[in-house]
Short mmCIF file of C-alpha atoms in Angstrom, two decimals:
data_model
loop_
_atom_site.label_atom_id
_atom_site.label_comp_id
_atom_site.label_asym_id
_atom_site.label_seq_id
_atom_site.Cartn_x
_atom_site.Cartn_y
_atom_site.Cartn_z
CA MET T 18 -21.50 11.46 11.22
CA SER T 19 -23.41 11.17 7.94
CA SER T 20 -21.79 14.38 6.69
CA LEU T 21 -18.34 13.15 7.74
CA LYS T 22 -18.56 9.72 6.12
CA PRO T 23 -18.08 10.93 2.50
CA TYR T 24 -14.86 12.66 3.52
CA LEU T 25 -13.67 9.49 5.24
CA GLN T 26 -14.57 7.55 2.08
CA LEU T 27 -12.16 9.74 0.15
CA THR T 28 -9.28 8.78 2.44
CA ARG T 29 -9.84 4.99 2.06
CA PRO T 30 -9.46 4.15 5.81
CA ALA T 31 -8.87 0.44 5.18
CA ASN T 32 -5.95 1.32 2.93
CA VAL T 33 -4.47 3.76 5.43
CA VAL T 34 -4.15 0.88 7.90
CA THR T 35 -2.00 -0.95 5.35
CA ALA T 36 0.22 2.13 5.06
CA PHE T 37 0.89 1.97 8.81
CA THR T 38 2.26 -1.53 8.33
CA ASP T 39 4.75 -0.24 5.73
CA ILE T 40 6.29 1.83 8.51
CA PHE T 41 6.44 -1.16 10.87
CA ALA T 42 8.02 -3.33 8.15
CA GLY T 43 10.65 -0.68 7.44
CA MET T 44 11.43 -0.50 11.15
CA ALA T 45 11.83 -4.28 11.33
CA ILE T 46 14.16 -4.38 8.32
CA VAL T 47 16.60 -1.92 9.93
CA GLN T 48 16.25 -3.73 13.31
CA PHE T 49 14.57 -0.85 15.12
CA THR T 50 13.31 -1.41 18.66
CA PHE T 51 10.68 0.67 20.42
CA SER T 52 13.22 1.48 23.13
CA ASP T 53 15.08 3.67 20.62
CA TYR T 54 12.40 6.21 19.65
CA SER T 55 8.64 6.41 19.27
CA PRO T 56 7.54 5.99 15.63
CA ALA T 57 4.31 7.93 16.27
CA LEU T 58 5.31 10.85 14.06
CA LEU T 59 6.10 8.53 11.17
CA LEU T 60 2.70 6.87 11.56
CA VAL T 61 1.06 10.29 11.43
CA SER T 62 3.20 11.06 8.40
CA THR T 63 2.11 8.00 6.45
CA LEU T 64 -1.51 8.69 7.39
CA GLY T 65 -1.19 12.13 5.83
CA LEU T 66 0.76 11.01 2.78
CA TYR T 67 -1.46 8.04 1.95
CA GLY T 68 -4.72 9.71 2.89
CA GLY T 69 -3.80 12.84 0.95
CA GLY T 70 -2.69 10.79 -2.03
CA VAL T 71 -5.95 8.88 -2.41
CA VAL T 72 -8.01 12.03 -1.87
CA MET T 73 -6.09 13.76 -4.67
CA ASN T 74 -6.66 10.68 -6.80
CA ASP T 75 -10.41 11.35 -6.64
CA VAL T 76 -9.88 15.08 -7.16
CA PHE T 77 -7.99 14.56 -10.40
CA ASP T 78 -10.39 11.82 -11.53
CA ALA T 79 -13.57 13.76 -10.75
CA LYS T 80 -14.69 14.04 -14.39
CA LEU T 81 -13.90 10.39 -15.17
CA ASP T 82 -15.61 9.19 -12.00
CA ALA T 83 -18.72 11.15 -12.98
CA ILE T 84 -19.02 8.67 -15.86
CA GLU T 85 -17.56 5.45 -14.44
CA ARG T 86 -18.23 5.80 -10.70
CA PRO T 87 -20.96 8.39 -10.16
CA GLU T 88 -21.57 7.05 -6.65
CA ARG T 89 -18.17 8.32 -5.45
CA PRO T 90 -18.27 11.27 -2.97
CA ILE T 91 -17.19 13.99 -5.42
CA PRO T 92 -19.33 13.20 -8.51
CA SER T 93 -22.33 12.39 -6.27
CA GLY T 94 -22.10 15.91 -4.83
CA LYS T 95 -21.57 14.75 -1.25
CA VAL T 96 -18.14 16.41 -1.17
CA PRO T 97 -17.48 19.63 -3.17
CA LEU T 98 -14.46 19.39 -5.44
CA LYS T 99 -12.74 22.38 -3.78
CA SER T 100 -13.26 20.90 -0.32
CA ALA T 101 -11.79 17.59 -1.45
CA ALA T 102 -8.77 19.34 -2.95
CA MET T 103 -8.20 21.27 0.26
CA LEU T 104 -8.46 18.06 2.29
CA GLY T 105 -5.96 16.28 0.05
CA ILE T 106 -3.44 19.12 0.12
CA SER T 107 -3.78 19.49 3.90
CA LEU T 108 -3.18 15.79 4.47
CA LEU T 109 -0.09 15.78 2.25
CA PHE T 110 1.24 18.79 4.14
CA LEU T 111 0.55 17.01 7.44
CA GLY T 112 2.50 14.00 6.17
CA ILE T 113 5.52 16.11 5.30
CA LEU T 114 5.37 18.14 8.51
CA ALA T 115 5.12 15.10 10.80
CA ALA T 116 8.05 13.40 9.06
CA ALA T 117 10.17 16.56 9.24
CA MET T 118 9.44 16.79 12.97
CA PHE T 119 10.87 13.27 13.34
CA SER T 120 14.04 14.04 11.38
CA ALA T 121 15.29 16.04 8.42
CA LEU T 122 15.92 12.80 6.50
CA SER T 123 12.39 11.58 7.11
CA GLY T 124 11.07 14.95 5.98
CA MET T 125 12.95 14.72 2.68
CA ILE T 126 11.65 11.20 2.10
CA ALA T 127 8.11 12.39 2.79
CA ILE T 128 8.52 15.23 0.29
CA ALA T 129 9.65 12.71 -2.33
CA VAL T 130 6.65 10.47 -1.61
CA ALA T 131 4.25 13.42 -1.81
CA MET T 132 5.74 14.49 -5.16
CA LEU T 133 5.45 10.95 -6.52
CA THR T 134 1.83 10.86 -5.36
CA VAL T 135 0.99 14.04 -7.24
CA LEU T 136 2.93 12.82 -10.28
CA TYR T 137 0.94 9.59 -10.30
CA ASN T 138 -2.45 11.22 -9.87
CA ARG T 139 -1.88 14.07 -12.32
CA PHE T 140 0.17 12.50 -15.10
CA ALA T 141 1.14 8.84 -14.78
CA LYS T 142 -2.02 7.11 -13.60
CA HIS T 143 -3.45 6.11 -16.96
CA SER T 144 -0.13 4.95 -18.41
CA ARG T 145 0.21 1.16 -18.57
CA ILE T 146 3.89 1.42 -17.60
CA LEU T 147 4.44 4.69 -15.73
CA GLY T 148 1.26 4.28 -13.66
CA PRO T 149 2.20 1.01 -11.92
CA LEU T 150 5.85 2.07 -11.62
CA THR T 151 5.05 5.42 -10.03
CA MET T 152 2.49 4.01 -7.62
CA GLY T 153 4.93 1.26 -6.67
CA MET T 154 7.57 3.90 -5.97
CA CYS T 155 5.13 5.65 -3.63
CA ARG T 156 4.84 2.47 -1.55
CA GLY T 157 8.55 1.83 -1.78
CA GLY T 158 9.11 5.34 -0.46
CA ASN T 159 6.73 4.61 2.39
CA LEU T 160 8.79 1.56 3.36
CA ILE T 161 11.95 3.69 3.25
CA LEU T 162 10.17 6.24 5.45
CA GLY T 163 9.85 3.48 8.04
CA MET T 164 13.54 2.62 7.63
CA SER T 165 14.47 6.23 8.34
CA VAL T 166 14.05 5.55 12.07
CA LEU T 167 17.64 4.30 11.92
CA PRO T 168 19.47 6.34 9.25
CA GLU T 169 22.71 4.42 9.74
CA SER T 170 21.01 1.25 8.43
CA LEU T 171 19.00 2.90 5.67
CA GLN T 172 21.72 2.78 3.03
CA GLN T 173 22.29 -0.93 3.62
CA TRP T 174 18.63 -1.90 3.24
CA SER T 175 17.07 0.75 0.99
CA TRP T 176 17.13 -1.73 -1.93
CA MET T 177 14.31 -3.58 -0.17
CA ALA T 178 11.98 -0.89 -1.51
CA LEU T 179 12.10 -2.79 -4.83
CA PHE T 180 9.68 -5.36 -3.42
CA PRO T 181 6.77 -3.02 -2.67
CA VAL T 182 7.47 -1.40 -6.04
CA MET T 183 6.92 -4.78 -7.71
CA TYR T 184 3.98 -5.77 -5.54
CA ILE T 185 2.08 -2.48 -5.78
CA GLY T 186 3.05 -2.19 -9.43
CA ALA T 187 1.30 -5.52 -10.00
CA ILE T 188 -1.84 -4.40 -8.17
CA THR T 189 -1.91 -1.08 -10.02
CA LEU T 190 -1.44 -2.84 -13.34
CA ILE T 191 -4.48 -5.06 -12.89
CA SER T 192 -6.53 -2.25 -11.32
CA GLN T 193 -6.41 -0.40 -14.64
CA ASP T 194 -8.86 -3.02 -15.96
CA GLU T 195 -11.13 -2.94 -12.92
CA VAL T 196 -13.97 -1.05 -14.59
CA HIS T 197 -14.13 -2.54 -18.09
CA GLY T 198 -12.38 -5.89 -17.65
CA GLY T 199 -8.99 -6.85 -19.03
CA LYS T 200 -6.67 -9.46 -20.49
CA LYS T 201 -5.37 -12.61 -18.87
CA THR T 202 -1.82 -11.63 -19.82
CA THR T 203 -1.92 -8.70 -17.40
CA LEU T 204 -3.04 -11.00 -14.60
CA TYR T 205 -0.24 -13.48 -15.37
CA ILE T 206 2.30 -10.66 -15.17
CA ALA T 207 0.89 -9.66 -11.79
CA ALA T 208 1.09 -13.29 -10.60
CA LEU T 209 4.75 -13.44 -11.63
CA LEU T 210 5.56 -10.26 -9.70
CA TYR T 211 3.72 -11.62 -6.67
CA MET T 212 5.79 -14.80 -6.85
CA VAL T 213 9.05 -12.85 -6.97
CA VAL T 214 8.11 -11.04 -3.77
CA LEU T 215 6.98 -14.19 -1.96
CA PHE T 216 10.08 -16.22 -2.84
CA SER T 217 12.31 -13.28 -1.94
CA GLN T 218 10.71 -13.17 1.50
CA LEU T 219 11.42 -16.86 2.01
CA LYS T 220 15.00 -16.42 0.81
CA LEU T 221 15.70 -13.51 3.16
CA ALA T 222 13.98 -15.29 6.04
CA ASN T 223 16.20 -18.32 5.45
CA GLU T 224 19.32 -16.13 5.38
CA HIS T 225 18.34 -14.68 8.77
CA GLY T 226 17.51 -18.11 10.23
CA ASN T 227 13.78 -17.38 10.39
CA LEU T 228 12.40 -19.52 7.57
CA LEU T 229 10.16 -21.74 9.72
CA TYR T 230 8.66 -18.68 11.42
CA ALA T 231 8.12 -16.79 8.17
CA LEU T 232 6.65 -19.69 6.18
CA PRO T 233 3.12 -19.54 7.70
CA PHE T 234 2.95 -15.79 7.08
CA VAL T 235 4.07 -16.14 3.46
CA LEU T 236 1.67 -19.02 2.81
CA LEU T 237 -1.22 -17.02 4.29
CA HIS T 238 -0.32 -14.10 2.05
CA ALA T 239 -0.15 -16.34 -1.01
CA TRP T 240 -3.56 -17.84 -0.25
CA LEU T 241 -5.16 -14.42 0.22
CA ILE T 242 -3.87 -12.94 -3.03
CA PHE T 243 -3.85 -15.91 -5.41
CA ARG T 244 -7.36 -17.19 -4.76
CA PRO T 245 -9.13 -14.06 -6.12
CA LEU T 246 -6.43 -13.59 -8.77
CA TRP T 247 -7.05 -17.14 -10.03
CA ASN T 248 -10.78 -16.44 -10.27
CA ALA T 249 -10.04 -13.31 -12.30
CA MET T 250 -7.74 -15.30 -14.58
CA GLN T 251 -10.58 -17.69 -15.37
CA ASN T 252 -12.92 -14.82 -16.24
CA PRO T 253 -11.19 -11.40 -16.42
CA VAL T 254 -14.30 -9.25 -15.96
CA GLY T 255 -14.36 -6.01 -13.96
CA PRO T 256 -15.97 -7.29 -10.72
CA LEU T 257 -13.58 -10.24 -10.37
CA ILE T 258 -10.59 -8.05 -11.15
CA GLY T 259 -11.86 -5.62 -8.53
CA LYS T 260 -11.90 -8.40 -5.93
CA ALA T 261 -8.32 -9.33 -6.85
CA VAL T 262 -7.24 -5.72 -6.45
CA LYS T 263 -8.99 -5.39 -3.10
CA ALA T 264 -7.39 -8.61 -1.84
CA GLY T 265 -3.96 -7.44 -2.97
CA VAL T 266 -4.29 -4.12 -1.14
CA ILE T 267 -5.62 -5.51 2.13
CA SER T 268 -3.09 -8.38 2.06
CA LEU T 269 -0.28 -5.83 2.15
CA ILE T 270 -0.65 -6.19 5.90
CA VAL T 271 0.31 -9.87 5.72
CA MET T 272 3.19 -9.08 3.36
CA ASN T 273 4.56 -6.54 5.82
CA ALA T 274 4.07 -8.94 8.73
CA SER T 275 6.12 -11.43 6.71
CA TRP T 276 8.96 -8.92 6.41
CA CYS T 277 8.87 -8.35 10.17
CA VAL T 278 9.15 -12.05 11.00
CA ALA T 279 11.72 -12.65 8.24
CA PHE T 280 14.01 -10.18 9.99
CA GLY T 281 13.39 -11.75 13.38
CA LEU T 282 10.93 -9.30 14.95
CA TRP T 283 8.07 -11.75 15.44
CA PRO T 284 6.31 -9.70 18.18
CA LEU T 285 6.09 -6.80 15.73
CA ALA T 286 4.92 -9.25 13.05
CA LEU T 287 2.04 -10.34 15.28
CA LEU T 288 1.16 -6.69 15.98
CA VAL T 289 1.07 -5.98 12.25
CA LEU T 290 -0.99 -9.10 11.53
CA ALA T 291 -3.47 -8.04 14.23
CA LEU T 292 -4.30 -5.02 12.05
CA LEU T 293 -5.69 -7.29 9.30
CA PRO T 294 -9.15 -7.74 10.88
CA LEU T 295 -9.39 -3.96 11.39
CA SER T 296 -8.56 -3.28 7.75
CA MET T 297 -10.99 -5.96 6.57
CA LEU T 298 -13.74 -4.48 8.75
CA LEU T 299 -13.10 -0.98 7.41
CA ALA T 300 -13.11 -2.40 3.86
CA LYS T 301 -16.72 -3.49 4.40
CA VAL T 302 -17.72 0.09 5.24
CA PHE T 303 -15.43 2.12 2.97
CA ALA T 304 -14.32 1.43 -0.61
CA VAL T 305 -10.78 0.14 -1.08
CA THR T 306 -10.48 1.10 -4.77
#
């Protein structure tokens, strides 16, 4: 187990759980029911795409991590660089294959997500604009992957991918200052993007007659993300920014549960919310960022 743990660290298990909830949220948005099909292949797909993406993140950042994060599995020597690269590529391939086995449309979406992942890790990551935008598009693509369970509804609701683009873009923006600290302006921009997402959830929930059900979920999400973000605003040093980033990532589960209840699938919302303790437990064992 000790030899396996560094490889698991590369895949960020707590984060992978949040990726599962993207699929469930996408299913809820297009009004999918489990009596239609099993989404198991799409869950395997997002495991591969997300896990492969974060592994490749460490592969491309191996030299930088040797300076800034020498304790990470690759620079510490616990995982050879070539082995990590092979793991990342294999997981991305698994993600594409599983999606293609579900449907041709899902396979094409998975290919797009995989390409965006590589684009982010290889070229866009350190750009203040392209980095957050590209990473946000990866998560938006993951939501669309969940929507692909019902292709006839995908065109109507694909614009919803804008919200994970904004939310993850905000997290990625502030994460760029996680090591050395940053500026309050960046944190205020992230707060604004968070607010757009939260109010949009309430608006859509109201339009679907589910405002009272969605309100507790949205308020819980707001509390989880704004408390650490406020602390970072008061003192924008690396450790506090890191806590804000971690909270934003883990709280994706609550955001996706909010989408589920906003569109009337409250049993699925409760299932998604039940994954929060699991992700939080994994976050205590494995790094989130």
